Short mmCIF file of C-alpha atoms in Angstrom, two decimals:
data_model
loop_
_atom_site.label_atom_id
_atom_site.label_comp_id
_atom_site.label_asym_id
_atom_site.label_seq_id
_atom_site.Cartn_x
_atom_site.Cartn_y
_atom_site.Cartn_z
CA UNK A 1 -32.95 8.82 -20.46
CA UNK A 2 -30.41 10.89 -18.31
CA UNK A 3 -30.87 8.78 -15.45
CA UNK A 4 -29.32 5.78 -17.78
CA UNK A 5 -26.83 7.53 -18.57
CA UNK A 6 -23.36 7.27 -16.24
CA UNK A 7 -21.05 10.36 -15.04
CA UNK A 8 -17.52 10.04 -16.87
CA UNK A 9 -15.05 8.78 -14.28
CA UNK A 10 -12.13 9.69 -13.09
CA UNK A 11 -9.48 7.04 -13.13
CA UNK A 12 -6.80 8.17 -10.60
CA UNK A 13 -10.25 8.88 -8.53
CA UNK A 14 -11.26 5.05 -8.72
CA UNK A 15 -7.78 3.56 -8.62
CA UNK A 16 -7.76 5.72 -5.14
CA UNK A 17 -10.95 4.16 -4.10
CA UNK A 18 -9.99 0.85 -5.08
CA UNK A 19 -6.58 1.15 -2.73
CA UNK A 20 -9.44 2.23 0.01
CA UNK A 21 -11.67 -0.69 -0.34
CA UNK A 22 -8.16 -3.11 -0.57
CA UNK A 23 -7.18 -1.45 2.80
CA UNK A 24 -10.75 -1.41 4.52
CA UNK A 25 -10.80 -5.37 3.30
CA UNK A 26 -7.66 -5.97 5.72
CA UNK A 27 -8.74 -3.58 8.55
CA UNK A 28 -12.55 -5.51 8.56
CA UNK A 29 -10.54 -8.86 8.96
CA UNK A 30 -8.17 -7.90 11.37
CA UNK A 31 -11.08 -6.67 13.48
CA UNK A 32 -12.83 -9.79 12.95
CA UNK A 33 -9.06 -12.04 14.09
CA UNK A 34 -9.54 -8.87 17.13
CA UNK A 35 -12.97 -9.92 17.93
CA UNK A 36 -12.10 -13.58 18.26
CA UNK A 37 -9.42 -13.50 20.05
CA UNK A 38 -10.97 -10.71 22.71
CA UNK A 39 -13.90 -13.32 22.46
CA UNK A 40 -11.58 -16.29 22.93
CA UNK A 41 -9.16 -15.04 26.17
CA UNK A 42 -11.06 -11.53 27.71
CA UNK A 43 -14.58 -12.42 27.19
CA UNK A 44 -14.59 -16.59 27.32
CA UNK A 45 -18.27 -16.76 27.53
CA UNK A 46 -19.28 -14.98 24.17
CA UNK A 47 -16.32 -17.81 22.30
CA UNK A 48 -19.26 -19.98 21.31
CA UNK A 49 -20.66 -17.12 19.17
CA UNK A 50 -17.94 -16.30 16.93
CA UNK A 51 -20.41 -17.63 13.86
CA UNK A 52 -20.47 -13.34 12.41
CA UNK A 53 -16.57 -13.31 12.14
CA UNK A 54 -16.12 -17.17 10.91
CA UNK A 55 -18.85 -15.77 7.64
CA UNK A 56 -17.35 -12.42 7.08
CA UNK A 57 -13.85 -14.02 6.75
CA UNK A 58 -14.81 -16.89 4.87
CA UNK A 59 -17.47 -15.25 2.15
CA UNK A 60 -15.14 -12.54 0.92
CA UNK A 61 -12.38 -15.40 0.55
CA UNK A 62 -14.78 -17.49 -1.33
CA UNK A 63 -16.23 -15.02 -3.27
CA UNK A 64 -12.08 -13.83 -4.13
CA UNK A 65 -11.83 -17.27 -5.14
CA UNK A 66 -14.92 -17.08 -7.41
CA UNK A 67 -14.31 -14.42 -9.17
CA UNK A 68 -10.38 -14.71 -9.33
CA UNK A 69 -11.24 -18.02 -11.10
CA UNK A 70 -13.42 -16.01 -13.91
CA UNK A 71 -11.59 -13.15 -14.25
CA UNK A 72 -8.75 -16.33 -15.00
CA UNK A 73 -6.09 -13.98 -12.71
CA UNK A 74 -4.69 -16.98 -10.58
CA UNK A 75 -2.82 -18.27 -13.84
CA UNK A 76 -1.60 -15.27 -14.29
CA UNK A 77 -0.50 -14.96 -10.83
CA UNK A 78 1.38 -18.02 -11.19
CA UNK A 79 2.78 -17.70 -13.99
CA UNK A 80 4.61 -14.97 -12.82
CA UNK A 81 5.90 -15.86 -9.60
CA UNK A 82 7.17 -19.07 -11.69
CA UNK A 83 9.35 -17.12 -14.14
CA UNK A 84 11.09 -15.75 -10.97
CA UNK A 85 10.73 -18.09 -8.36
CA UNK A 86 12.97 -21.21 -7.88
CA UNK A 87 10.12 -23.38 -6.46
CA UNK A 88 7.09 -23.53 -8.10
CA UNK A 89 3.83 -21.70 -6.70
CA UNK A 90 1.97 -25.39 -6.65
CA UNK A 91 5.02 -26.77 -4.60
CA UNK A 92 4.64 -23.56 -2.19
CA UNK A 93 0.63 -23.72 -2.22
CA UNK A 94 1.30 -27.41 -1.19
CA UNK A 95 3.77 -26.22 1.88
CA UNK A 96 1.88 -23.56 2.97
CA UNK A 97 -1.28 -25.86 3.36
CA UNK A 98 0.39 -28.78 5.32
CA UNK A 99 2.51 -26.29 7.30
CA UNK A 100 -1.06 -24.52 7.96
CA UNK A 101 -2.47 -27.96 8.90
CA UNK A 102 0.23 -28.30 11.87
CA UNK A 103 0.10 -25.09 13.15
CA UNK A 104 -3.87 -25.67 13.41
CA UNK A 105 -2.80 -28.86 14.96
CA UNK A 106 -0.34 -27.19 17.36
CA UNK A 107 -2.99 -24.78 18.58
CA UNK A 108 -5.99 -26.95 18.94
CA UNK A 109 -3.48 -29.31 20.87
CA UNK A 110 -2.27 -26.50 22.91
CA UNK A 111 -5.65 -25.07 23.56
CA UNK A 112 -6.94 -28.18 25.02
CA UNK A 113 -3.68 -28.33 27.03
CA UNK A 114 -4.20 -25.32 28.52
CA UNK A 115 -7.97 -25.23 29.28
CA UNK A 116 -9.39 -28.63 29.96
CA UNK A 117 -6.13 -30.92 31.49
CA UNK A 118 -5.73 -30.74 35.09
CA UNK A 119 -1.88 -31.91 35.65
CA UNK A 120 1.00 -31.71 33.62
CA UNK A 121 0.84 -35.66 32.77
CA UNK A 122 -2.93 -34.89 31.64
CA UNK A 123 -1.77 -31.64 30.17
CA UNK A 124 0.76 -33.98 27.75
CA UNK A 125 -1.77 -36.59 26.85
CA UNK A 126 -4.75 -34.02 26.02
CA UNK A 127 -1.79 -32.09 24.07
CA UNK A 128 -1.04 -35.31 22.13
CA UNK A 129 -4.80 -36.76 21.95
CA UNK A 130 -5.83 -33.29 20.48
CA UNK A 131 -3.08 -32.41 18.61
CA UNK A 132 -3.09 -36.09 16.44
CA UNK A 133 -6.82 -35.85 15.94
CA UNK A 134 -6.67 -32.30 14.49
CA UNK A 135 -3.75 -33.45 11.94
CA UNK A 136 -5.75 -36.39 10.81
CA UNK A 137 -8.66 -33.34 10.42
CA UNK A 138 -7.03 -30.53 9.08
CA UNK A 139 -3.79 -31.99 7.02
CA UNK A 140 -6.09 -33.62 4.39
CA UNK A 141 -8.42 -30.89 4.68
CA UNK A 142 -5.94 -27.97 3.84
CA UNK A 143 -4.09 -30.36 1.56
CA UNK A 144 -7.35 -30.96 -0.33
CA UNK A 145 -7.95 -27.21 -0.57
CA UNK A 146 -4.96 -27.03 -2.08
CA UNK A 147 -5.44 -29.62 -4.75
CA UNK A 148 -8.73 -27.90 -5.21
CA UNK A 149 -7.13 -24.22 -5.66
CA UNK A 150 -4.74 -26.17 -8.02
CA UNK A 151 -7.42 -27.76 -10.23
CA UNK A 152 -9.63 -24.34 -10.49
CA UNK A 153 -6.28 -22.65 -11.90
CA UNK A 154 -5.37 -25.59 -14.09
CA UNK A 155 -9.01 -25.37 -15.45
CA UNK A 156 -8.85 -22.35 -16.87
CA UNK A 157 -5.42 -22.03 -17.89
CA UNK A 158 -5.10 -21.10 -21.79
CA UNK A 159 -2.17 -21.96 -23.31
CA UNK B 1 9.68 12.85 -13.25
CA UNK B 2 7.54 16.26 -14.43
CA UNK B 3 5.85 16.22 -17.50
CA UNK B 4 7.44 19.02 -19.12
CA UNK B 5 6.34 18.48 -22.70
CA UNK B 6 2.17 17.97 -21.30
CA UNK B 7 2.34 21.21 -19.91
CA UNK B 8 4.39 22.91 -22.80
CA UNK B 9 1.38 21.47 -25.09
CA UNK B 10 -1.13 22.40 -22.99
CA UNK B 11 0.30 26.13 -22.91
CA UNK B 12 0.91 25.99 -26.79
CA UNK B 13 -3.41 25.35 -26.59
CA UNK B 14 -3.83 28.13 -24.02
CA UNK B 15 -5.69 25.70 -22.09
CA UNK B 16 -5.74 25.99 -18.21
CA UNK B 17 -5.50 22.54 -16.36
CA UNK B 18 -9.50 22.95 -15.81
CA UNK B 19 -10.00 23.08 -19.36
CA UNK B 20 -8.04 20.29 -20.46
CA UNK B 21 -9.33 18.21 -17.44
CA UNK B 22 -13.38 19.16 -18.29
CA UNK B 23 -12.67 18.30 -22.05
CA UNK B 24 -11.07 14.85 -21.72
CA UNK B 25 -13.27 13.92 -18.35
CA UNK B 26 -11.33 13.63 -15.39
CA UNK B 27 -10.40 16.16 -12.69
CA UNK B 28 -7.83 19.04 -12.96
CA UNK B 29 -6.28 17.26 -10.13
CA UNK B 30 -5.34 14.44 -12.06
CA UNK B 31 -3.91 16.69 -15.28
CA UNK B 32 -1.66 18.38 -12.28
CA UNK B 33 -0.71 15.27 -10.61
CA UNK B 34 0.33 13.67 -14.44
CA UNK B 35 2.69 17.21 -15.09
CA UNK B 36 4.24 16.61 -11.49
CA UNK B 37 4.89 12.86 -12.42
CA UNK B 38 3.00 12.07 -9.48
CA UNK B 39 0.50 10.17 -11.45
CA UNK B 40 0.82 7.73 -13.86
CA UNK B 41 -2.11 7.59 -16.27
CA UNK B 42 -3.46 4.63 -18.42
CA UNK B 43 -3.18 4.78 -22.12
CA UNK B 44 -6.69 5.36 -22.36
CA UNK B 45 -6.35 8.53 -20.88
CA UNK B 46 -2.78 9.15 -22.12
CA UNK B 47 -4.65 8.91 -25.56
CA UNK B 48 -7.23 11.08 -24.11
CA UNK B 49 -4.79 13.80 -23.42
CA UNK B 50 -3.29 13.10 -27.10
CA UNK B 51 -6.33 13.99 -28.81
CA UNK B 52 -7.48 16.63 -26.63
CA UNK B 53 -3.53 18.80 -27.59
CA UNK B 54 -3.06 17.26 -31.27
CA UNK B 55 -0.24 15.58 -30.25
CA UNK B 56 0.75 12.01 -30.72
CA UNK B 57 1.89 9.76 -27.39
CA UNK B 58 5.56 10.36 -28.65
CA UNK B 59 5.17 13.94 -28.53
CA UNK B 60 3.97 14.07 -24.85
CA UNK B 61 4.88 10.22 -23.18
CA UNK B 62 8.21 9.28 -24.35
CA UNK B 63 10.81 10.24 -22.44
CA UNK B 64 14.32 10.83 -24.21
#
């Protein structure tokens, strides 16, 4: 029956812990943003396999997101950045996402610029080309996140 | 801000931080680190400590 039965805790112990495990979350993703981008400009070839760090940024987030919306804490969240914010957290969730879309834009546009144009009048057009595609792409898409992140809150928001 | 009135109670018990800390489950650490100030405990445990001296949370949480 002793096995069952759990060792009393120690609080400021576990709060500690939990600060470790918040930090260790940012240092595995900014290895991960490390990785790519050492994959991306030092080590070109190895760019195509970047599959690891694309699922260990994007589970945790999801799973955040999953358990953020049971635990109900992003209505909490925003309602308190509303009682001391001047623009609403939807309004800034909505910025954030189409200002997120450009920059993607921007990049992608840049990227293909850079690598693939030979010429500074190709350089412009692949800039352009790329650039426009990826907004049509990644506006809605971010925008629809957005919507999405604003319709889990809104779900389980008790009055 | 030191918890004066923790440790007064505390004394007034004879208990040594180890004591207190074995009795109400945590680690003397974290008894020391609430009479230094350097901790701030939940109410769970500030009850804890409450019971543990026979004091009530105004005796040992409320600062004047």
């Amino acid at each position: 029956m002793k096995w069952f039965q759990s060792n009393p805790k120690d609080e400021r112990v576990e709060q500690a812990k939990n600060q470790i495990y918040r930090e260790l979350y940012i240092v595995v993703v900014g290895l991960c943003f490390l990785s790519i981008i050492i994959k991306q400009f030092v080590d070109v070839a190895a760019y195509s396999n970047i599959l690891a760090e694309i699922v260990i940024l994007l589970i945790p987030s999801l799973y955040y997101m999953v358990r953020g919306w049971q635990l109900d804490i992003f209505s909490a969240e925003r309602e308190m950045h509303d009682r001391r914010s001047r623009i609403p957290m939807t309004a800034k969730n909505f910025i954030y996402a189409g200002a997120g879309g450009v920059a993607i834009s921007l990049y992608f546009g840049t990227r293909s610029a850079i690598l693939y144009a030979e010429g500074s009048a190709q350089s412009i057009s692949y800039f352009f080309l790329v650039a426009a595609v990826s907004l049509m792409i990644y506006l809605p898409l971010l925008i629809g996140l957005a919507f999405l992140v604003e319709a889990i809150t809104k779900s389980r928001h008790v009055e | 801000m030191k918890n004066l009135k923790l440790k007064a109670a505390r004394a007034e018990k004879n208990l040594s931080q180890q004591e207190l800390a074995e009795q109400i489950g945590v680690s003397r650490q974290t008894i020391g680190l609430i009479e230094l100030g350097k901790y701030n405990p939940t109410l769970q445990l500030c009850l804890a400590i409450c019971k543990a001296l026979s004091k009530t949370l105004d005796d040992l949480f409320w600062e004047d």
